[in-house]
Tab-separated table of N, CA, C and O in Angstrom:
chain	number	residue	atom	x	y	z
A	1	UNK	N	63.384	106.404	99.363
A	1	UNK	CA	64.683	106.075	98.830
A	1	UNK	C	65.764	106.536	99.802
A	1	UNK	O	65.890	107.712	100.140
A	2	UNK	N	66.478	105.614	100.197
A	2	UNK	CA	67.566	106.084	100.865
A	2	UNK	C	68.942	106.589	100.794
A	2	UNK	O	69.648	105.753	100.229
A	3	UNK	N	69.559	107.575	101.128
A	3	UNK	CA	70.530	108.123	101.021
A	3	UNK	C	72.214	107.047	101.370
A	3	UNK	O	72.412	105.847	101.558
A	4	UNK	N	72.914	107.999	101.324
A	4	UNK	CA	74.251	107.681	101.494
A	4	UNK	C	74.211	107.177	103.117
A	4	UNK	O	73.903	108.003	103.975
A	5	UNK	N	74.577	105.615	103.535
A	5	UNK	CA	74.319	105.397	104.966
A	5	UNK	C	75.492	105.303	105.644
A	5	UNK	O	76.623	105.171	105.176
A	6	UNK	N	75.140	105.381	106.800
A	6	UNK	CA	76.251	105.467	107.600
A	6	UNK	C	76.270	103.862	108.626
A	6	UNK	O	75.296	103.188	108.962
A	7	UNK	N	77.832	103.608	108.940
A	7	UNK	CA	77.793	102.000	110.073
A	7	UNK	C	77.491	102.333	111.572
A	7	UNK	O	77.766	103.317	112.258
A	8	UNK	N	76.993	101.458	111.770
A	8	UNK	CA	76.595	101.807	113.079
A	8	UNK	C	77.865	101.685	114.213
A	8	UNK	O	78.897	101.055	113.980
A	9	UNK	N	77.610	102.352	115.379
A	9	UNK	CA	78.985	102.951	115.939
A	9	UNK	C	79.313	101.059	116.362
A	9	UNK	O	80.492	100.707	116.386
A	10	UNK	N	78.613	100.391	116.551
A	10	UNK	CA	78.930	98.907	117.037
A	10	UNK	C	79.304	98.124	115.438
A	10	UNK	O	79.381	96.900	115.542
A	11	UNK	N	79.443	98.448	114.597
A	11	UNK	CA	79.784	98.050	113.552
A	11	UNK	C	80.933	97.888	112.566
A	11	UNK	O	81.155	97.131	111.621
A	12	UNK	N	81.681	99.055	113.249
A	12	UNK	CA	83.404	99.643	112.983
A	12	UNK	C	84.270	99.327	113.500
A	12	UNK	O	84.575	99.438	114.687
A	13	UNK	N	84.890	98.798	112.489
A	13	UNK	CA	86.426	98.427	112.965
A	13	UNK	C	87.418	99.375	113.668
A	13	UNK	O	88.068	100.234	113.072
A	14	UNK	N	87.459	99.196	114.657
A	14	UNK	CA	88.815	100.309	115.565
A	14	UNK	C	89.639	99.021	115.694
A	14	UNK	O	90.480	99.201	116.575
A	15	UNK	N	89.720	97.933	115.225
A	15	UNK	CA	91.073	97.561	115.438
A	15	UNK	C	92.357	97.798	114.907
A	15	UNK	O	93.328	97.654	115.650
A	16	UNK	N	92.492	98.102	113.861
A	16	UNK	CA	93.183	98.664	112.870
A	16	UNK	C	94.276	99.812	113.673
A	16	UNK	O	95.398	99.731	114.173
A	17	UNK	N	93.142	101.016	113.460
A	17	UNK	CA	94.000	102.081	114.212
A	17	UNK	C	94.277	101.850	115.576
A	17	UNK	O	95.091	102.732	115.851
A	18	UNK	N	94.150	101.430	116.212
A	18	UNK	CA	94.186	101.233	117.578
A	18	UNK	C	95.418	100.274	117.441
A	18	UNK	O	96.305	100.542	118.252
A	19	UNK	N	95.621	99.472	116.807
A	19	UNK	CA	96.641	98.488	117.055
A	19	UNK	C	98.135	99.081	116.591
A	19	UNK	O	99.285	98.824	116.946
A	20	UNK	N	97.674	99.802	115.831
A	20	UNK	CA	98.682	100.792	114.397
A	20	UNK	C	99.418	101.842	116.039
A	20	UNK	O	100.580	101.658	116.400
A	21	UNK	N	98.519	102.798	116.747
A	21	UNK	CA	99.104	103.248	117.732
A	21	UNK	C	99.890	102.638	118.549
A	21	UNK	O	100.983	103.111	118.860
A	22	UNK	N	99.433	101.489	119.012
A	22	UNK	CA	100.259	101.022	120.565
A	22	UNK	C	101.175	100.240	119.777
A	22	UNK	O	102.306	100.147	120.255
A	23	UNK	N	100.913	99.527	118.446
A	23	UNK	CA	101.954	98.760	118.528
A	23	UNK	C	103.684	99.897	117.896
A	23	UNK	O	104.873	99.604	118.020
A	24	UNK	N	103.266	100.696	117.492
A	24	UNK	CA	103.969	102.021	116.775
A	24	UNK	C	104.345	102.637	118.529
A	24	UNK	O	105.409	103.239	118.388
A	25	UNK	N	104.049	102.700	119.603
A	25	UNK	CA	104.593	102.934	121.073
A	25	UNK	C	105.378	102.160	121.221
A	25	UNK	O	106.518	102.508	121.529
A	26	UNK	N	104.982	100.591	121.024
A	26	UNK	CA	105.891	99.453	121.507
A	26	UNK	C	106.888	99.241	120.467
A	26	UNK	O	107.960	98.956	121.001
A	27	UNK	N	106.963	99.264	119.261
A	27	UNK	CA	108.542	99.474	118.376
A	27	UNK	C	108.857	100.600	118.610
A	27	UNK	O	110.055	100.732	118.356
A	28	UNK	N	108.401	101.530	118.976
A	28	UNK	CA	109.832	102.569	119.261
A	28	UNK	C	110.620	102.468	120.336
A	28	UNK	O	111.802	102.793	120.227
A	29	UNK	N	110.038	101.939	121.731
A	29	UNK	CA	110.538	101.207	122.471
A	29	UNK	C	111.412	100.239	122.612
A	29	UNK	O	112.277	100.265	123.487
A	30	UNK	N	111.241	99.059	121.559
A	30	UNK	CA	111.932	98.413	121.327
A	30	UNK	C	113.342	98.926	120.588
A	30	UNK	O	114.512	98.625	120.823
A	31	UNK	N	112.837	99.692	119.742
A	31	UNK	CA	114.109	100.202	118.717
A	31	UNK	C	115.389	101.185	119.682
A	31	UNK	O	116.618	101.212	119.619
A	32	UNK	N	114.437	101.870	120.490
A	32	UNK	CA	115.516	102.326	121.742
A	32	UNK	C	116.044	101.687	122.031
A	32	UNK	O	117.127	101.814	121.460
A	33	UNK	N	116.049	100.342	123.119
A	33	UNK	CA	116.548	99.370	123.576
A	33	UNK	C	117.673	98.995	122.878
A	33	UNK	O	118.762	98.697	123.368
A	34	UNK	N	117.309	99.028	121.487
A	34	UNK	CA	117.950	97.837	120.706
A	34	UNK	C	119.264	98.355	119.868
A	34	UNK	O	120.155	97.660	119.378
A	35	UNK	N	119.068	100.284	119.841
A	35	UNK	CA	120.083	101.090	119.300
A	35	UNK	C	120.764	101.734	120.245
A	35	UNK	O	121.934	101.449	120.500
A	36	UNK	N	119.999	102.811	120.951
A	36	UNK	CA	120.300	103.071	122.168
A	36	UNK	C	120.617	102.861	123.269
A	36	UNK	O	121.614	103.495	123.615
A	37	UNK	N	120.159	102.178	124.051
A	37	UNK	CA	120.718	101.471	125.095
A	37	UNK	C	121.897	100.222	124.970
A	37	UNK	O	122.537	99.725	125.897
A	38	UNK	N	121.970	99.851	123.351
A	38	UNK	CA	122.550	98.722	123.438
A	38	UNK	C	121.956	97.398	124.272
A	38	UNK	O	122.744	96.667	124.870
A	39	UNK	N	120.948	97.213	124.274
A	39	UNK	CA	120.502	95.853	124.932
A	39	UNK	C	119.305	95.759	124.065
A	39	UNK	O	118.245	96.383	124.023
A	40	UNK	N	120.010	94.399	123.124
A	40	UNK	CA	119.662	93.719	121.794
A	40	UNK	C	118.720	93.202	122.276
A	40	UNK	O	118.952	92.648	123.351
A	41	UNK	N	117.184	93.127	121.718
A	41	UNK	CA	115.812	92.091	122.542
A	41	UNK	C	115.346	92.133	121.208
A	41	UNK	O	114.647	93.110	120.938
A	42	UNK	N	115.642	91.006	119.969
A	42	UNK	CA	115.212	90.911	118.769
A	42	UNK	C	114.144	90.204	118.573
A	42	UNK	O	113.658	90.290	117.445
A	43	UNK	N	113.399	89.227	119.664
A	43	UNK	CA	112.159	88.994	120.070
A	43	UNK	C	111.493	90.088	120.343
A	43	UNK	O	110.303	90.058	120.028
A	44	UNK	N	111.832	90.907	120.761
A	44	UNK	CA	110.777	91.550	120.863
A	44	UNK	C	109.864	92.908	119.573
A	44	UNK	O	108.740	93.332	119.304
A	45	UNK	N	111.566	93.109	119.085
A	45	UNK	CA	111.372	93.972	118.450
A	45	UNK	C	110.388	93.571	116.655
A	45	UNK	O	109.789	94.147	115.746
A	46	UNK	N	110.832	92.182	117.112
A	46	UNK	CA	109.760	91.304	115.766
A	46	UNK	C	108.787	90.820	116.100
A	46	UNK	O	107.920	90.548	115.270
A	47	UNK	N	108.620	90.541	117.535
A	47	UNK	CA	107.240	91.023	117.920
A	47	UNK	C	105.912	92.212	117.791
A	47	UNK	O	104.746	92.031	117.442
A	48	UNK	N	106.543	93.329	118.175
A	48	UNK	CA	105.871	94.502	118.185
A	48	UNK	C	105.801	94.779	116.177
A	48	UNK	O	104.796	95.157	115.574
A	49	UNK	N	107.167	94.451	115.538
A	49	UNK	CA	106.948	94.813	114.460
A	49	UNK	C	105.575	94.133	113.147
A	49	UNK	O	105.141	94.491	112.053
A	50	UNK	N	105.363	93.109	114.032
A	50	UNK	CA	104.774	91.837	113.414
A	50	UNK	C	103.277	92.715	113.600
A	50	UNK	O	102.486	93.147	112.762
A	51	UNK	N	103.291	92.753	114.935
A	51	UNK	CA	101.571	93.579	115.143
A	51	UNK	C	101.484	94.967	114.294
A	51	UNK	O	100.500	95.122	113.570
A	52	UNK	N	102.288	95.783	114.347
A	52	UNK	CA	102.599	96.700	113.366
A	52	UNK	C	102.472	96.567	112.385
A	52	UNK	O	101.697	97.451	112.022
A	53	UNK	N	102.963	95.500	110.935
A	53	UNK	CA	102.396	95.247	109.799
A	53	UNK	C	100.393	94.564	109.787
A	53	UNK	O	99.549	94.680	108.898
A	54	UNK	N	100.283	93.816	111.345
A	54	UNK	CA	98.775	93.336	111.299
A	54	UNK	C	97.819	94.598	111.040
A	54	UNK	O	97.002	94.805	110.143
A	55	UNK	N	98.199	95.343	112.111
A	55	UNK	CA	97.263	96.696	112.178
A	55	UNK	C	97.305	97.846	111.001
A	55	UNK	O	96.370	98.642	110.918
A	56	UNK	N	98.332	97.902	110.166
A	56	UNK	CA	98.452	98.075	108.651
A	56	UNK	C	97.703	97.379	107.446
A	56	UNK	O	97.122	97.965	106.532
A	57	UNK	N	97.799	96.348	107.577
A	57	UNK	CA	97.269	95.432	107.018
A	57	UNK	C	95.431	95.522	107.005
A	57	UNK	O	94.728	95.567	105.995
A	58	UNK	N	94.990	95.530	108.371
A	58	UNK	CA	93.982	95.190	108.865
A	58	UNK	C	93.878	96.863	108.060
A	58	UNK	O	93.098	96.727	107.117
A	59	UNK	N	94.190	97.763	108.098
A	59	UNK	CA	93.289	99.361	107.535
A	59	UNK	C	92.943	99.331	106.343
A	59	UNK	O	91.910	99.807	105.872
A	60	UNK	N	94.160	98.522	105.549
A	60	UNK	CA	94.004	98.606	104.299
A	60	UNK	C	92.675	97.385	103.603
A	60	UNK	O	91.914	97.429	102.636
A	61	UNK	N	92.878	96.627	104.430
A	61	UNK	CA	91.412	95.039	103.777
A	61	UNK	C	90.589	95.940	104.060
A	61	UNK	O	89.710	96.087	103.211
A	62	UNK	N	90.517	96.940	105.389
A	62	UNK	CA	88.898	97.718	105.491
A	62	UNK	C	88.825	98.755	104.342
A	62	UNK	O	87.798	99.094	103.754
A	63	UNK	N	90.184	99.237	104.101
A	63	UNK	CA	89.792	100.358	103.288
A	63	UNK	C	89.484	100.102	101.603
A	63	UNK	O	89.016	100.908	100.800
A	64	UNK	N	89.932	98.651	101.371
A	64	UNK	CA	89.946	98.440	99.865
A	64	UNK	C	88.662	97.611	99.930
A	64	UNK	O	88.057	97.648	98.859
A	65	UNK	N	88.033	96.825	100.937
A	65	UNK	CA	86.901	95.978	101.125
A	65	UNK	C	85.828	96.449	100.656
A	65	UNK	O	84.972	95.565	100.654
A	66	UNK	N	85.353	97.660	100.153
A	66	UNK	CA	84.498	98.565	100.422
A	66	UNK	C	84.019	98.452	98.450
A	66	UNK	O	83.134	99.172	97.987
């Protein structure tokens, strides 16, 4: 009888967190630009924000999928 199992390391989603980091580097970046510096790049900043809700998104389908 088998116990409580574990996924295999080729089996796990790291996209999630991984995307959640860089894209959370690249809006703060943007948000500098866009407050701070005064040089408005609203492409971009709904860019980076867009991957930011994906990689949110993407933790939570893994985490409620279950």
């Amino acid at each position: 009888m088998k116990t409580a199992t574990t996924k295999k390391f080729s089996e796990r989603n790291y996209f999630g967190p991984i995307s959640i980091f860089i894209s959370a580097i690249g809006l703060g970046y943007a948000f500098v630009n866009q407050y701070v510096y005064d040089k408005p790049n609203s492409e971009m900043l709904l860019m980076w924000s867009c991957l930011f809700l994906a990689g949110v998104f993407s933790v939570l389908r893994t985490k409620y999928s279950k």
